């Protein structure tokens, strides 16, 4: 009865939290197509003219699409530190609620000034920047070692479902009620989620008044009650650890391709594949539907392989991560050459969808190598992984000016090269075991020791 397991109730609400995170982030990608589209207007004398709500060229559009990430990059490390000090649950919820509130006022701000809009999007990034580091602090307290992949990927998959749903819904809202409604709806949904999260979720199993004693014993036994200790972060060891940098490079590489398509795919499909706005939202969502499914399958498969000792944790992380990047490189190159509605959509669907396996690699790897420092490690890796969100839309804005098929091919070639580099670096340096600088013998148990007692814990848990 999974609905009685508090850790999976938390994972489901984390899923909807990430759903909102990406709906709030991707809404502008659809809205900007309508905001800058040529629209018919009839003057008093009967003359028909074509005007745009916002007369922004491709460079301005690139800057406004990337502005969110200017703020987002600033609070990654801060978010990890705040989570370890005040609890990941509180900071995660407040980060999303603040972003949602700013989203609601976005239409008013956009009509005042381009620079006011940039400021609000930067502020949204600052608020949302704490979320990924904070959720790793939550997993470190709630996720048993052999359930890390599936619990984390349940949460992370909400990001992609949020993109899947928000793109066609935002396109529909723009068609029916205008682009302003996109921000009103996504912001309101985010605020509603915050109320549920704040009322239903506890910061740790020990503080959850609804958890059963058997589940509490199971979680604390598997984690060695490490969550009750104050953590001192070994900054020098973290900075010089190659497994940490493998995660950083892996995260950066995946986000380069993902953010490039997240911010530019609707425009590409309109300009090159000649989809109408309504169709653009639906077709642009297909790749994210694929990754929302594969990330769930990858998490389940990764833990299954580890539980049965088919592969070591290191092998699972490398196989999933590097296999995804090699495939993404190939499909991104194929998309660059085909440039046809059907062929390109299929290739981009595979290029994005196979990234779900990478999230069962680098995305959980922080918890493998240093469980107590996972929020800080996620803050570090997501800081670097935010850089693509800042520079990729701007680079695309400078490359794609005509727009032409050749210009978009260059954009896809760059993404392919980044994927390939990430594959090589992660494949060489990644590890899946707790690193020596992260070990605390009195609190951390090895997975081997945990598995020896797992049968007894599960028996007690099942009888509850």
mmCIF file of N, CA and C in Angstrom, residues 148-281:
data_model
loop_
_atom_site.group_PDB
_atom_site.id
_atom_site.type_symbol
_atom_site.label_atom_id
_atom_site.label_comp_id
_atom_site.label_asym_id
_atom_site.label_seq_id
_atom_site.Cartn_x
_atom_site.Cartn_y
_atom_site.Cartn_z
ATOM 1 N N UNK A 148 17.142 5.305 -3.738
ATOM 2 C CA UNK A 148 17.481 6.670 -4.129
ATOM 3 C C UNK A 148 17.119 6.969 -5.569
ATOM 4 N N UNK A 149 17.482 6.050 -6.464
ATOM 5 C CA UNK A 149 17.243 6.311 -7.884
ATOM 6 C C UNK A 149 15.762 6.486 -8.161
ATOM 7 N N UNK A 150 14.936 5.562 -7.642
ATOM 8 C CA UNK A 150 13.510 5.642 -7.980
ATOM 9 C C UNK A 150 12.829 6.834 -7.316
ATOM 10 N N UNK A 151 13.189 7.145 -6.051
ATOM 11 C CA UNK A 151 12.552 8.284 -5.403
ATOM 12 C C UNK A 151 12.965 9.601 -6.045
ATOM 13 N N UNK A 152 14.253 9.729 -6.338
ATOM 14 C CA UNK A 152 14.728 10.973 -6.955
ATOM 15 C C UNK A 152 14.155 11.153 -8.353
ATOM 16 N N UNK A 153 14.091 10.066 -9.125
ATOM 17 C CA UNK A 153 13.583 10.207 -10.488
ATOM 18 C C UNK A 153 12.069 10.411 -10.521
ATOM 19 N N UNK A 154 11.341 9.921 -9.508
ATOM 20 C CA UNK A 154 9.920 10.264 -9.418
ATOM 21 C C UNK A 154 9.784 11.787 -9.305
ATOM 22 N N UNK A 155 10.576 12.372 -8.418
ATOM 23 C CA UNK A 155 10.529 13.829 -8.273
ATOM 24 C C UNK A 155 10.982 14.554 -9.524
ATOM 25 N N UNK A 156 12.154 14.179 -10.055
ATOM 26 C CA UNK A 156 12.706 14.869 -11.217
ATOM 27 C C UNK A 156 11.805 14.760 -12.442
ATOM 28 N N UNK A 157 11.089 13.633 -12.573
ATOM 29 C CA UNK A 157 10.239 13.465 -13.752
ATOM 30 C C UNK A 157 9.130 14.508 -13.801
ATOM 31 N N UNK A 158 8.797 15.091 -12.648
ATOM 32 C CA UNK A 158 7.820 16.168 -12.644
ATOM 33 C C UNK A 158 8.260 17.350 -13.489
ATOM 34 N N UNK A 159 9.580 17.576 -13.577
ATOM 35 C CA UNK A 159 10.095 18.655 -14.412
ATOM 36 C C UNK A 159 9.657 18.473 -15.855
ATOM 37 N N UNK A 160 9.761 17.244 -16.330
ATOM 38 C CA UNK A 160 9.479 16.983 -17.736
ATOM 39 C C UNK A 160 7.976 16.905 -17.994
ATOM 40 N N UNK A 161 7.215 16.360 -17.034
ATOM 41 C CA UNK A 161 5.764 16.397 -17.173
ATOM 42 C C UNK A 161 5.274 17.839 -17.151
ATOM 43 N N UNK A 162 5.911 18.677 -16.342
ATOM 44 C CA UNK A 162 5.551 20.088 -16.314
ATOM 45 C C UNK A 162 5.752 20.740 -17.663
ATOM 46 N N UNK A 163 6.846 20.384 -18.336
ATOM 47 C CA UNK A 163 7.110 20.910 -19.673
ATOM 48 C C UNK A 163 6.099 20.362 -20.672
ATOM 49 N N UNK A 164 5.807 19.050 -20.568
ATOM 50 C CA UNK A 164 4.851 18.405 -21.478
ATOM 51 C C UNK A 164 3.491 19.081 -21.403
ATOM 52 N N UNK A 165 3.010 19.294 -20.189
ATOM 53 C CA UNK A 165 1.669 19.850 -20.015
ATOM 54 C C UNK A 165 1.653 21.344 -20.304
ATOM 55 N N UNK A 166 2.675 22.053 -19.836
ATOM 56 C CA UNK A 166 2.634 23.517 -19.929
ATOM 57 C C UNK A 166 2.726 24.016 -21.364
ATOM 58 N N UNK A 167 3.491 23.330 -22.219
ATOM 59 C CA UNK A 167 3.645 23.838 -23.592
ATOM 60 C C UNK A 167 2.326 23.851 -24.368
ATOM 61 N N UNK A 168 1.610 22.729 -24.490
ATOM 62 C CA UNK A 168 0.338 22.797 -25.211
ATOM 63 C C UNK A 168 -0.725 23.606 -24.477
ATOM 64 N N UNK A 169 -0.753 23.520 -23.131
ATOM 65 C CA UNK A 169 -1.742 24.287 -22.375
ATOM 66 C C UNK A 169 -1.489 25.780 -22.524
ATOM 67 N N UNK A 170 -0.209 26.179 -22.446
ATOM 68 C CA UNK A 170 0.122 27.595 -22.620
ATOM 69 C C UNK A 170 -0.231 28.077 -24.029
ATOM 70 N N UNK A 171 0.017 27.245 -25.031
ATOM 71 C CA UNK A 171 -0.350 27.606 -26.399
ATOM 72 C C UNK A 171 -1.865 27.774 -26.523
ATOM 73 N N UNK A 172 -2.622 26.870 -25.882
ATOM 74 C CA UNK A 172 -4.080 26.963 -25.908
ATOM 75 C C UNK A 172 -4.565 28.225 -25.192
ATOM 76 N N UNK A 173 -3.978 28.506 -24.037
ATOM 77 C CA UNK A 173 -4.355 29.710 -23.298
ATOM 78 C C UNK A 173 -4.098 30.968 -24.124
ATOM 79 N N UNK A 174 -2.938 30.992 -24.823
ATOM 80 C CA UNK A 174 -2.620 32.159 -25.649
ATOM 81 C C UNK A 174 -3.620 32.322 -26.787
ATOM 82 N N UNK A 175 -4.028 31.204 -27.398
ATOM 83 C CA UNK A 175 -4.990 31.262 -28.495
ATOM 84 C C UNK A 175 -6.371 31.735 -28.039
ATOM 85 N N UNK A 176 -6.779 31.293 -26.843
ATOM 86 C CA UNK A 176 -8.146 31.555 -26.391
ATOM 87 C C UNK A 176 -8.243 32.867 -25.616
ATOM 88 N N UNK A 177 -7.352 33.088 -24.653
ATOM 89 C CA UNK A 177 -7.458 34.243 -23.764
ATOM 90 C C UNK A 177 -6.288 35.228 -23.863
ATOM 91 N N UNK A 178 -5.314 34.950 -24.717
ATOM 92 C CA UNK A 178 -4.179 35.854 -24.837
ATOM 93 C C UNK A 178 -3.005 35.407 -23.992
ATOM 94 N N UNK A 179 -1.839 35.911 -24.337
ATOM 95 C CA UNK A 179 -0.613 35.452 -23.687
ATOM 96 C C UNK A 179 -0.586 35.769 -22.193
ATOM 97 N N UNK A 180 -1.303 36.795 -21.743
ATOM 98 C CA UNK A 180 -1.302 37.146 -20.320
ATOM 99 C C UNK A 180 -1.822 35.998 -19.457
ATOM 100 N N UNK A 181 -2.815 35.272 -19.979
ATOM 101 C CA UNK A 181 -3.420 34.197 -19.184
ATOM 102 C C UNK A 181 -2.430 33.090 -18.854
ATOM 103 N N UNK A 182 -1.392 32.940 -19.669
ATOM 104 C CA UNK A 182 -0.363 31.927 -19.405
ATOM 105 C C UNK A 182 0.252 32.142 -18.028
ATOM 106 N N UNK A 183 0.584 33.374 -17.726
ATOM 107 C CA UNK A 183 1.261 33.681 -16.471
ATOM 108 C C UNK A 183 0.294 33.643 -15.287
ATOM 109 N N UNK A 184 -0.953 34.060 -15.505
ATOM 110 C CA UNK A 184 -1.929 34.006 -14.419
ATOM 111 C C UNK A 184 -2.210 32.557 -13.992
ATOM 112 N N UNK A 185 -2.357 31.672 -14.959
ATOM 113 C CA UNK A 185 -2.710 30.287 -14.647
ATOM 114 C C UNK A 185 -1.536 29.545 -14.018
ATOM 115 N N UNK A 186 -0.352 29.608 -14.622
ATOM 116 C CA UNK A 186 0.795 28.863 -14.090
ATOM 117 C C UNK A 186 1.198 29.378 -12.706
ATOM 118 N N UNK A 187 1.105 30.687 -12.488
ATOM 119 C CA UNK A 187 1.438 31.228 -11.178
ATOM 120 C C UNK A 187 0.454 30.787 -10.108
ATOM 121 N N UNK A 188 -0.826 30.774 -10.434
ATOM 122 C CA UNK A 188 -1.852 30.372 -9.462
ATOM 123 C C UNK A 188 -1.720 28.897 -9.087
ATOM 124 N N UNK A 189 -1.428 28.045 -10.062
ATOM 125 C CA UNK A 189 -1.245 26.620 -9.779
ATOM 126 C C UNK A 189 -0.048 26.407 -8.851
ATOM 127 N N UNK A 190 1.022 27.160 -9.067
ATOM 128 C CA UNK A 190 2.191 27.057 -8.201
ATOM 129 C C UNK A 190 1.879 27.428 -6.760
ATOM 130 N N UNK A 191 1.077 28.457 -6.545
ATOM 131 C CA UNK A 191 0.701 28.861 -5.188
ATOM 132 C C UNK A 191 -0.182 27.816 -4.516
ATOM 133 N N UNK A 192 -1.070 27.182 -5.286
ATOM 134 C CA UNK A 192 -1.919 26.127 -4.740
ATOM 135 C C UNK A 192 -1.088 24.927 -4.302
ATOM 136 N N UNK A 193 -0.082 24.557 -5.111
ATOM 137 C CA UNK A 193 0.803 23.447 -4.729
ATOM 138 C C UNK A 193 1.517 23.754 -3.413
ATOM 139 N N UNK A 194 1.970 24.987 -3.250
ATOM 140 C CA UNK A 194 2.716 25.358 -2.049
ATOM 141 C C UNK A 194 1.911 25.088 -0.785
ATOM 142 N N UNK A 195 0.617 25.382 -0.815
ATOM 143 C CA UNK A 195 -0.224 25.128 0.361
ATOM 144 C C UNK A 195 -0.248 23.638 0.703
ATOM 145 N N UNK A 196 -0.362 22.789 -0.321
ATOM 146 C CA UNK A 196 -0.372 21.336 -0.083
ATOM 147 C C UNK A 196 0.959 20.863 0.484
ATOM 148 N N UNK A 197 2.049 21.322 -0.092
ATOM 149 C CA UNK A 197 3.394 20.922 0.349
ATOM 150 C C UNK A 197 3.622 21.334 1.800
ATOM 151 N N UNK A 198 3.277 22.555 2.134
ATOM 152 C CA UNK A 198 3.556 23.093 3.466
ATOM 153 C C UNK A 198 2.762 22.368 4.540
ATOM 154 N N UNK A 199 1.532 21.972 4.213
ATOM 155 C CA UNK A 199 0.661 21.350 5.207
ATOM 156 C C UNK A 199 0.873 19.847 5.357
ATOM 157 N N UNK A 200 1.321 19.169 4.291
ATOM 158 C CA UNK A 200 1.344 17.708 4.290
ATOM 159 C C UNK A 200 2.723 17.089 4.513
ATOM 160 N N UNK A 201 3.803 17.843 4.283
ATOM 161 C CA UNK A 201 5.149 17.260 4.288
ATOM 162 C C UNK A 201 5.948 17.740 5.490
ATOM 163 N N UNK A 202 6.682 16.813 6.119
ATOM 164 C CA UNK A 202 7.588 17.131 7.226
ATOM 165 C C UNK A 202 9.020 17.174 6.713
ATOM 166 N N UNK A 203 9.878 17.872 7.448
ATOM 167 C CA UNK A 203 11.253 18.041 7.011
ATOM 168 C C UNK A 203 12.055 16.748 7.103
ATOM 169 N N UNK A 204 11.691 15.860 8.027
ATOM 170 C CA UNK A 204 12.407 14.592 8.187
ATOM 171 C C UNK A 204 11.422 13.543 8.690
ATOM 172 N N UNK A 205 11.734 12.261 8.531
ATOM 173 C CA UNK A 205 10.826 11.217 9.031
ATOM 174 C C UNK A 205 10.531 11.341 10.521
ATOM 175 N N UNK A 206 11.541 11.711 11.299
ATOM 176 C CA UNK A 206 11.345 11.817 12.753
ATOM 177 C C UNK A 206 10.346 12.900 13.120
ATOM 178 N N UNK A 207 10.167 13.907 12.250
ATOM 179 C CA UNK A 207 9.245 15.003 12.529
ATOM 180 C C UNK A 207 7.878 14.811 11.879
ATOM 181 N N UNK A 208 7.669 13.683 11.225
ATOM 182 C CA UNK A 208 6.408 13.416 10.535
ATOM 183 C C UNK A 208 5.444 12.726 11.503
ATOM 184 N N UNK A 209 4.360 13.395 11.854
ATOM 185 C CA UNK A 209 3.426 12.841 12.849
ATOM 186 C C UNK A 209 2.542 11.738 12.277
ATOM 187 N N UNK A 210 2.551 11.569 10.947
ATOM 188 C CA UNK A 210 1.705 10.541 10.330
ATOM 189 C C UNK A 210 2.462 9.266 9.978
ATOM 190 N N UNK A 211 3.782 9.251 10.102
ATOM 191 C CA UNK A 211 4.570 8.099 9.674
ATOM 192 C C UNK A 211 4.401 6.937 10.655
ATOM 193 N N UNK A 212 4.394 5.718 10.126
ATOM 194 C CA UNK A 212 4.311 4.542 10.995
ATOM 195 C C UNK A 212 5.672 4.282 11.633
ATOM 196 N N UNK A 213 5.669 3.621 12.773
ATOM 197 C CA UNK A 213 6.919 3.313 13.463
ATOM 198 C C UNK A 213 7.793 2.375 12.642
ATOM 199 N N UNK A 214 7.172 1.448 11.920
ATOM 200 C CA UNK A 214 7.975 0.510 11.126
ATOM 201 C C UNK A 214 8.669 1.229 9.972
ATOM 202 N N UNK A 215 7.960 2.173 9.326
ATOM 203 C CA UNK A 215 8.611 2.914 8.242
ATOM 204 C C UNK A 215 9.699 3.819 8.793
ATOM 205 N N UNK A 216 9.462 4.425 9.936
ATOM 206 C CA UNK A 216 10.479 5.273 10.556
ATOM 207 C C UNK A 216 11.725 4.458 10.885
ATOM 208 N N UNK A 217 11.534 3.260 11.477
ATOM 209 C CA UNK A 217 12.690 2.405 11.789
ATOM 210 C C UNK A 217 13.427 1.996 10.516
ATOM 211 N N UNK A 218 12.661 1.684 9.480
ATOM 212 C CA UNK A 218 13.269 1.253 8.213
ATOM 213 C C UNK A 218 14.151 2.354 7.615
ATOM 214 N N UNK A 219 13.625 3.581 7.564
ATOM 215 C CA UNK A 219 14.382 4.690 6.976
ATOM 216 C C UNK A 219 15.598 5.021 7.825
ATOM 217 N N UNK A 220 15.392 5.151 9.139
ATOM 218 C CA UNK A 220 16.513 5.504 10.008
ATOM 219 C C UNK A 220 17.552 4.399 10.068
ATOM 220 N N UNK A 221 17.097 3.137 10.039
ATOM 221 C CA UNK A 221 18.046 2.029 10.044
ATOM 222 C C UNK A 221 18.893 1.991 8.792
ATOM 223 N N UNK A 222 18.284 2.276 7.639
ATOM 224 C CA UNK A 222 19.029 2.231 6.383
ATOM 225 C C UNK A 222 20.007 3.392 6.259
ATOM 226 N N UNK A 223 19.653 4.538 6.858
ATOM 227 C CA UNK A 223 20.512 5.718 6.768
ATOM 228 C C UNK A 223 21.457 5.849 7.951
ATOM 229 N N UNK A 224 21.319 4.988 8.951
ATOM 230 C CA UNK A 224 22.185 5.081 10.122
ATOM 231 C C UNK A 224 21.912 6.290 10.976
ATOM 232 N N UNK A 225 20.705 6.882 10.853
ATOM 233 C CA UNK A 225 20.329 8.074 11.620
ATOM 234 C C UNK A 225 21.322 9.201 11.427
ATOM 235 N N UNK A 226 21.930 9.251 10.241
ATOM 236 C CA UNK A 226 22.916 10.290 9.963
ATOM 237 C C UNK A 226 22.314 11.682 9.932
ATOM 238 N N UNK A 227 20.995 11.751 9.732
ATOM 239 C CA UNK A 227 20.377 13.056 9.568
ATOM 240 C C UNK A 227 20.325 13.860 10.863
ATOM 241 N N UNK A 228 20.594 13.244 11.978
ATOM 242 C CA UNK A 228 20.508 13.956 13.243
ATOM 243 C C UNK A 228 21.805 14.663 13.612
ATOM 244 N N UNK A 229 22.812 14.529 12.780
ATOM 245 C CA UNK A 229 24.100 15.125 13.090
ATOM 246 C C UNK A 229 24.318 16.404 12.312
ATOM 247 N N UNK A 230 25.044 17.345 12.922
ATOM 248 C CA UNK A 230 25.434 18.545 12.200
ATOM 249 C C UNK A 230 26.533 18.185 11.206
ATOM 250 N N UNK A 231 26.439 18.779 10.035
ATOM 251 C CA UNK A 231 27.359 18.437 8.954
ATOM 252 C C UNK A 231 28.350 19.572 8.737
ATOM 253 N N UNK A 232 29.623 19.218 8.678
ATOM 254 C CA UNK A 232 30.669 20.158 8.290
ATOM 255 C C UNK A 232 31.156 19.768 6.905
ATOM 256 N N UNK A 233 31.102 20.687 5.990
ATOM 257 C CA UNK A 233 31.429 20.379 4.600
ATOM 258 C C UNK A 233 32.929 20.520 4.348
ATOM 259 N N UNK A 234 33.594 19.472 3.841
ATOM 260 C CA UNK A 234 35.030 19.528 3.540
ATOM 261 C C UNK A 234 35.266 20.207 2.193
ATOM 262 N N UNK A 235 35.295 21.519 2.185
ATOM 263 C CA UNK A 235 35.275 22.285 0.935
ATOM 264 C C UNK A 235 36.474 21.978 0.042
ATOM 265 N N UNK A 236 37.652 21.852 0.625
ATOM 266 C CA UNK A 236 38.843 21.583 -0.188
ATOM 267 C C UNK A 236 38.740 20.226 -0.865
ATOM 268 N N UNK A 237 38.300 19.224 -0.131
ATOM 269 C CA UNK A 237 38.168 17.886 -0.702
ATOM 270 C C UNK A 237 37.112 17.856 -1.798
ATOM 271 N N UNK A 238 36.024 18.588 -1.578
ATOM 272 C CA UNK A 238 34.979 18.667 -2.599
ATOM 273 C C UNK A 238 35.521 19.306 -3.874
ATOM 274 N N UNK A 239 36.256 20.403 -3.706
ATOM 275 C CA UNK A 239 36.760 21.146 -4.865
ATOM 276 C C UNK A 239 37.794 20.364 -5.663
ATOM 277 N N UNK A 240 38.491 19.424 -5.031
ATOM 278 C CA UNK A 240 39.556 18.682 -5.715
ATOM 279 C C UNK A 240 39.146 17.251 -6.069
ATOM 280 N N UNK A 241 37.877 16.923 -5.883
ATOM 281 C CA UNK A 241 37.408 15.558 -6.140
ATOM 282 C C UNK A 241 36.992 15.390 -7.595
ATOM 283 N N UNK A 242 37.650 14.491 -8.307
ATOM 284 C CA UNK A 242 37.294 14.242 -9.706
ATOM 285 C C UNK A 242 35.896 13.645 -9.864
ATOM 286 N N UNK A 243 35.439 12.747 -8.967
ATOM 287 C CA UNK A 243 34.042 12.298 -9.079
ATOM 288 C C UNK A 243 33.030 13.434 -8.962
ATOM 289 N N UNK A 244 33.343 14.451 -8.141
ATOM 290 C CA UNK A 244 32.453 15.615 -8.063
ATOM 291 C C UNK A 244 32.447 16.347 -9.398
ATOM 292 N N UNK A 245 33.619 16.537 -9.988
ATOM 293 C CA UNK A 245 33.697 17.246 -11.266
ATOM 294 C C UNK A 245 33.079 16.434 -12.397
ATOM 295 N N UNK A 246 33.103 15.106 -12.270
ATOM 296 C CA UNK A 246 32.408 14.277 -13.261
ATOM 297 C C UNK A 246 30.911 14.564 -13.245
ATOM 298 N N UNK A 247 30.348 14.716 -12.041
ATOM 299 C CA UNK A 247 28.931 15.067 -11.920
ATOM 300 C C UNK A 247 28.675 16.454 -12.498
ATOM 301 N N UNK A 248 29.569 17.387 -12.195
ATOM 302 C CA UNK A 248 29.413 18.761 -12.693
ATOM 303 C C UNK A 248 29.392 18.778 -14.219
ATOM 304 N N UNK A 249 30.365 18.096 -14.834
ATOM 305 C CA UNK A 249 30.447 18.078 -16.299
ATOM 306 C C UNK A 249 29.237 17.357 -16.893
ATOM 307 N N UNK A 250 28.824 16.243 -16.257
ATOM 308 C CA UNK A 250 27.653 15.530 -16.736
ATOM 309 C C UNK A 250 26.399 16.391 -16.678
ATOM 310 N N UNK A 251 26.224 17.096 -15.581
ATOM 311 C CA UNK A 251 25.055 17.957 -15.399
ATOM 312 C C UNK A 251 25.068 19.102 -16.410
ATOM 313 N N UNK A 252 26.233 19.707 -16.602
ATOM 314 C CA UNK A 252 26.377 20.798 -17.573
ATOM 315 C C UNK A 252 26.018 20.326 -18.974
ATOM 316 N N UNK A 253 26.513 19.165 -19.353
ATOM 317 C CA UNK A 253 26.302 18.659 -20.709
ATOM 318 C C UNK A 253 24.833 18.378 -20.982
ATOM 319 N N UNK A 254 24.163 17.721 -20.032
ATOM 320 C CA UNK A 254 22.745 17.422 -20.224
ATOM 321 C C UNK A 254 21.928 18.699 -20.315
ATOM 322 N N UNK A 255 22.247 19.665 -19.462
ATOM 323 C CA UNK A 255 21.459 20.890 -19.452
ATOM 324 C C UNK A 255 21.691 21.753 -20.686
ATOM 325 N N UNK A 256 22.867 21.631 -21.313
ATOM 326 C CA UNK A 256 23.106 22.417 -22.520
ATOM 327 C C UNK A 256 22.079 22.057 -23.595
ATOM 328 N N UNK A 257 21.976 20.789 -23.897
ATOM 329 C CA UNK A 257 21.009 20.362 -24.895
ATOM 330 C C UNK A 257 19.582 20.618 -24.453
ATOM 331 N N UNK A 258 19.299 20.355 -23.170
ATOM 332 C CA UNK A 258 17.937 20.493 -22.670
ATOM 333 C C UNK A 258 17.481 21.948 -22.703
ATOM 334 N N UNK A 259 18.320 22.868 -22.196
ATOM 335 C CA UNK A 259 17.914 24.268 -22.159
ATOM 336 C C UNK A 259 17.865 24.893 -23.547
ATOM 337 N N UNK A 260 18.755 24.435 -24.428
ATOM 338 C CA UNK A 260 18.708 24.935 -25.804
ATOM 339 C C UNK A 260 17.342 24.655 -26.417
ATOM 340 N N UNK A 261 16.868 23.432 -26.250
ATOM 341 C CA UNK A 261 15.579 23.074 -26.827
ATOM 342 C C UNK A 261 14.411 23.652 -26.023
ATOM 343 N N UNK A 262 14.555 23.710 -24.703
ATOM 344 C CA UNK A 262 13.476 24.238 -23.868
ATOM 345 C C UNK A 262 13.139 25.673 -24.254
ATOM 346 N N UNK A 263 14.156 26.484 -24.495
ATOM 347 C CA UNK A 263 13.929 27.898 -24.783
ATOM 348 C C UNK A 263 13.732 28.184 -26.261
ATOM 349 N N UNK A 264 14.240 27.313 -27.145
ATOM 350 C CA UNK A 264 14.244 27.628 -28.574
ATOM 351 C C UNK A 264 13.365 26.733 -29.436
ATOM 352 N N UNK A 265 12.939 25.580 -28.916
ATOM 353 C CA UNK A 265 12.208 24.636 -29.753
ATOM 354 C C UNK A 265 10.908 25.207 -30.323
ATOM 355 N N UNK A 266 10.096 25.939 -29.536
ATOM 356 C CA UNK A 266 8.885 26.513 -30.139
ATOM 357 C C UNK A 266 9.199 27.453 -31.302
ATOM 358 N N UNK A 267 10.232 28.289 -31.148
ATOM 359 C CA UNK A 267 10.612 29.211 -32.223
ATOM 360 C C UNK A 267 11.126 28.447 -33.433
ATOM 361 N N UNK A 268 11.962 27.423 -33.209
ATOM 362 C CA UNK A 268 12.483 26.604 -34.307
ATOM 363 C C UNK A 268 11.348 25.934 -35.083
ATOM 364 N N UNK A 269 10.382 25.386 -34.358
ATOM 365 C CA UNK A 269 9.281 24.684 -35.027
ATOM 366 C C UNK A 269 8.396 25.652 -35.813
ATOM 367 N N UNK A 270 8.286 26.875 -35.351
ATOM 368 C CA UNK A 270 7.490 27.872 -36.069
ATOM 369 C C UNK A 270 8.231 28.383 -37.299
ATOM 370 N N UNK A 271 9.534 28.682 -37.162
ATOM 371 C CA UNK A 271 10.288 29.313 -38.249
ATOM 372 C C UNK A 271 10.738 28.340 -39.326
ATOM 373 N N UNK A 272 11.168 27.134 -38.910
ATOM 374 C CA UNK A 272 11.763 26.188 -39.868
ATOM 375 C C UNK A 272 10.772 25.093 -40.267
ATOM 376 N N UNK A 273 10.034 24.560 -39.298
ATOM 377 C CA UNK A 273 9.093 23.490 -39.600
ATOM 378 C C UNK A 273 7.696 24.015 -39.922
ATOM 379 N N UNK A 274 7.505 25.330 -39.734
ATOM 380 C CA UNK A 274 6.281 26.032 -40.155
ATOM 381 C C UNK A 274 5.017 25.520 -39.463
ATOM 382 N N UNK A 275 5.122 25.239 -38.157
ATOM 383 C CA UNK A 275 3.945 24.896 -37.369
ATOM 384 C C UNK A 275 3.255 26.177 -36.908
ATOM 385 N N UNK A 276 1.917 26.109 -36.808
ATOM 386 C CA UNK A 276 1.171 27.216 -36.214
ATOM 387 C C UNK A 276 1.360 27.174 -34.693
ATOM 388 N N UNK A 277 0.970 28.266 -34.013
ATOM 389 C CA UNK A 277 1.229 28.364 -32.575
ATOM 390 C C UNK A 277 0.620 27.199 -31.803
ATOM 391 N N UNK A 278 -0.646 26.860 -32.095
ATOM 392 C CA UNK A 278 -1.288 25.750 -31.389
ATOM 393 C C UNK A 278 -0.551 24.448 -31.602
ATOM 394 N N UNK A 279 -0.169 24.170 -32.834
ATOM 395 C CA UNK A 279 0.574 22.949 -33.153
ATOM 396 C C UNK A 279 1.970 22.985 -32.556
ATOM 397 N N UNK A 280 2.563 24.181 -32.518
ATOM 398 C CA UNK A 280 3.912 24.320 -31.952
ATOM 399 C C UNK A 280 3.939 23.850 -30.513
ATOM 400 N N UNK A 281 2.946 24.268 -29.710
ATOM 401 C CA UNK A 281 2.914 23.855 -28.310
ATOM 402 C C UNK A 281 2.812 22.360 -28.154
#
